[in-house]
XYZ file of C-alpha atoms in Angstrom:
285
model
C 74.630 95.049 91.331
C 76.910 92.015 91.123
C 76.296 88.469 92.298
C 79.336 87.862 94.474
C 79.180 84.357 95.986
C 77.867 84.032 99.528
C 79.647 82.184 102.317
C 77.222 79.257 102.229
C 78.557 75.749 102.754
C 75.529 74.150 101.084
C 76.520 72.474 97.790
C 72.980 73.061 96.513
C 72.991 76.795 97.203
C 76.515 77.035 95.785
C 75.262 75.331 92.617
C 72.424 77.846 92.338
C 74.933 80.687 92.659
C 76.949 79.119 89.838
C 73.848 78.753 87.662
C 72.912 82.371 88.346
C 76.338 83.492 87.163
C 76.524 87.240 86.541
C 72.757 87.758 86.530
C 71.673 90.052 89.376
C 69.415 88.500 91.977
C 67.192 91.577 91.892
C 63.912 91.071 93.722
C 63.823 87.593 95.297
C 60.909 85.359 96.317
C 61.536 82.447 98.705
C 58.169 80.809 98.047
C 58.348 78.150 100.785
C 60.782 79.600 103.250
C 62.648 77.918 106.075
C 65.662 78.529 108.267
C 68.298 77.368 105.778
C 66.838 78.983 102.682
C 66.211 82.392 104.234
C 69.594 82.465 105.926
C 71.065 82.026 102.439
C 68.684 84.414 100.650
C 69.259 87.164 103.203
C 73.020 86.885 102.606
C 72.682 87.626 98.871
C 72.906 91.017 97.210
C 69.223 91.438 96.477
C 67.134 94.558 95.990
C 64.430 93.123 98.239
C 63.076 89.733 99.201
C 59.761 88.202 100.230
C 59.569 84.889 102.091
C 56.318 82.917 102.330
C 55.367 80.061 104.645
C 52.036 78.613 105.725
C 53.419 77.950 109.220
C 53.555 80.708 111.848
C 56.229 78.754 113.696
C 58.381 78.511 110.583
C 57.925 82.245 109.994
C 59.406 82.940 113.432
C 62.291 80.568 112.677
C 62.907 82.217 109.297
C 62.979 85.707 110.814
C 65.624 84.506 113.259
C 67.641 83.136 110.326
C 67.587 86.517 108.586
C 68.344 88.372 111.806
C 69.849 91.805 111.393
C 70.158 91.288 107.638
C 66.400 91.806 107.269
C 65.841 95.283 105.788
C 62.725 97.494 105.763
C 61.886 96.353 102.221
C 62.064 92.647 103.134
C 59.028 90.624 104.263
C 58.178 87.284 105.883
C 54.552 86.383 105.132
C 52.408 83.705 106.777
C 50.098 82.663 103.954
C 49.031 79.755 101.767
C 49.592 79.809 98.021
C 46.050 78.538 97.488
C 44.885 82.071 98.300
C 44.595 83.891 94.936
C 45.261 87.296 96.500
C 48.705 86.297 97.853
C 51.299 88.654 96.285
C 48.752 89.593 93.622
C 50.387 91.680 90.900
C 53.940 91.256 92.248
C 56.722 89.862 90.082
C 60.220 88.781 91.120
C 63.517 88.498 89.262
C 64.454 85.297 91.104
C 62.186 82.703 92.703
C 63.268 79.781 94.897
C 61.233 76.658 95.697
C 63.411 74.962 98.312
C 61.968 71.484 99.036
C 58.630 73.224 98.555
C 56.706 70.877 96.268
C 57.247 67.919 98.599
C 56.042 69.952 101.582
C 52.774 71.072 99.937
C 51.003 67.910 101.081
C 51.018 69.162 104.658
C 49.276 72.438 103.808
C 47.428 71.967 100.500
C 46.918 68.256 99.752
C 46.504 67.194 96.123
C 47.504 70.650 94.872
C 51.019 69.869 93.692
C 50.192 69.912 89.971
C 48.769 73.455 90.333
C 51.611 75.167 92.164
C 53.860 76.008 89.201
C 50.950 77.479 87.267
C 50.031 79.462 90.384
C 53.558 80.832 90.701
C 54.130 81.515 86.998
C 52.826 85.146 87.066
C 55.297 85.975 89.853
C 58.414 84.766 87.990
C 60.100 87.425 85.901
C 63.505 85.807 85.477
C 64.934 82.656 87.034
C 63.141 79.896 88.910
C 65.151 77.432 91.002
C 63.497 74.271 92.316
C 65.173 72.081 94.936
C 63.746 68.658 95.687
C 64.505 65.089 96.722
C 64.030 62.069 94.518
C 61.407 59.837 96.207
C 62.986 57.073 98.261
C 60.184 55.749 100.497
C 58.518 53.714 97.731
C 61.658 52.570 95.933
C 63.394 49.200 96.353
C 67.001 49.998 97.363
C 69.635 47.426 96.463
C 71.959 48.223 99.388
C 71.716 47.669 103.129
C 72.155 51.399 103.745
C 69.425 52.252 101.258
C 67.021 49.825 102.879
C 67.676 51.408 106.283
C 66.897 54.881 104.928
C 63.747 53.558 103.275
C 62.660 51.854 106.505
C 63.150 55.089 108.467
C 61.082 56.982 105.904
C 58.275 54.444 105.989
C 58.238 54.363 109.795
C 58.148 58.181 109.889
C 55.237 58.331 107.443
C 53.305 55.619 109.300
C 53.693 57.467 112.601
C 52.668 60.766 111.019
C 49.495 59.210 109.629
C 48.591 57.534 112.917
C 49.313 60.803 114.737
C 46.876 62.686 112.464
C 49.687 64.316 110.490
C 50.429 64.336 106.772
C 53.687 62.959 105.344
C 55.648 64.850 102.730
C 55.103 63.617 99.195
C 58.339 63.942 97.244
C 58.234 64.203 93.449
C 60.996 63.157 91.034
C 62.827 65.674 88.889
C 61.239 64.125 85.778
C 57.744 64.932 87.105
C 58.766 68.506 87.940
C 60.185 69.012 84.452
C 56.900 67.902 82.869
C 54.948 70.265 85.100
C 57.286 73.136 84.247
C 56.504 72.699 80.568
C 52.777 72.644 81.245
C 53.037 75.791 83.377
C 54.890 77.775 80.708
C 58.539 77.392 81.695
C 61.554 76.025 79.890
C 64.168 74.001 81.756
C 67.693 75.380 81.568
C 69.599 72.780 83.591
C 69.127 69.899 86.029
C 71.761 68.908 88.570
C 71.769 65.895 90.885
C 73.407 65.683 94.312
C 73.836 62.165 95.756
C 72.869 62.036 99.438
C 74.763 60.511 102.352
C 72.466 60.598 105.356
C 74.126 61.167 108.714
C 73.312 60.999 112.411
C 71.240 64.185 112.315
C 68.862 62.677 109.742
C 68.398 59.472 111.712
C 67.698 61.202 115.015
C 65.505 63.965 113.610
C 63.282 61.544 111.685
C 62.956 59.072 114.547
C 62.389 61.830 117.105
C 59.559 63.027 114.854
C 58.119 59.523 115.095
C 58.243 59.646 118.901
C 56.438 62.975 118.949
C 53.558 61.538 116.916
C 53.007 58.800 119.479
C 51.546 61.390 121.856
C 48.361 61.410 119.754
C 47.778 57.649 119.976
C 45.072 56.315 122.278
C 46.391 52.745 122.274
C 49.109 52.066 124.905
C 50.027 48.695 123.409
C 50.445 50.161 119.913
C 52.376 53.100 121.303
C 54.817 50.814 123.107
C 55.265 48.572 120.062
C 56.048 51.594 117.884
C 58.376 53.043 120.505
C 60.299 49.773 120.579
C 60.477 49.720 116.776
C 61.696 53.327 116.656
C 64.526 52.686 119.106
C 65.420 49.420 117.366
C 65.630 51.338 114.087
C 67.812 53.989 115.722
C 70.200 51.366 117.104
C 70.517 49.762 113.680
C 70.959 52.991 111.714
C 73.288 55.076 113.872
C 76.469 52.969 113.436
C 76.114 53.363 109.666
C 75.251 57.061 109.921
C 78.288 57.730 112.113
C 80.667 55.889 109.802
C 82.747 57.598 107.130
C 80.465 56.195 104.411
C 77.264 57.272 106.122
C 73.960 56.103 104.643
C 74.170 56.726 100.884
C 70.704 56.719 99.354
C 69.038 58.672 96.569
C 69.709 62.227 95.509
C 68.612 65.817 95.813
C 68.208 67.863 92.655
C 68.216 71.466 91.475
C 66.255 72.519 88.401
C 66.880 75.923 86.844
C 64.085 77.244 84.636
C 62.752 80.461 83.156
C 59.423 81.569 81.685
C 58.843 80.789 78.046
C 59.025 83.826 75.782
C 57.407 84.271 72.367
C 60.590 83.017 70.718
C 60.200 79.650 72.461
C 56.722 78.884 71.134
C 55.849 77.096 67.901
C 56.836 78.886 64.716
C 54.053 80.636 62.842
C 52.921 79.115 59.538
C 54.558 80.476 56.376
C 52.409 82.864 54.343
C 50.002 81.199 51.906
C 51.273 81.660 48.359
C 48.711 80.417 45.906
C 45.063 80.502 44.806
C 42.134 80.495 47.124
C 42.811 79.213 50.604
C 41.980 75.588 51.218
C 38.598 75.012 52.859
C 38.490 74.164 56.526
C 37.408 70.737 57.682
C 33.989 72.107 58.642
C 33.557 73.763 55.227
C 34.483 70.502 53.525
C 31.865 68.634 55.525
C 29.226 71.274 54.758
C 29.904 70.944 51.066
């Protein structure tokens, strides 16, 4: 089976295809599936694929993305990776975490540092992690960056007041450290500078408006609604311009499980006399 490139227009998915090179995709796990990722995965020459999401609504959306390309051996599962029995004993040649670590907060809060260890037994070959460098807590030095940050902070505030949970993005440096702890070695890291456009502005601010339905304070609701529309009016001219709203970057990390050859070298054979006493033996003497 070859790995002929798909027809995707996503620079991130194209980069993953380049990193995969001539390696077959084989069995494929989309560990946190969505419309875009499964539309891409289902277009690849795989032996089979499994797609997991904790959201029943997202599962329906993902199935629509796969459409007629979904074969009898392919599966969309509604499940949470906290469950130890999920895909127990199954291993995949290729595993994709597409904006997955940042989304965990909505389904398994405070579990981010466990997810790579949880997934390690399921990764036979390549692991690809896609994420966004955190931008909500940074201090941008451009007007456009400050607008993007303000939209992110307003979105998160509305989610919290509407009894939701914001995403918690993690930098590529954090992910690389966790990969080492979980028993992977990093092969390559690629960055993709972001230019946010009109779709980002409207989708994030429309999400804010939806959260207002849960508020029980008409005055607060109106104040937030005014702020949301003020933010939209400020951001859209930039988003619609040729330059857009440049801020931050997405990243792709390619990794693979550590093999015996990647671990510390064994000690050379001892070549003389009686072996040295251990520290405990020395203390006993």
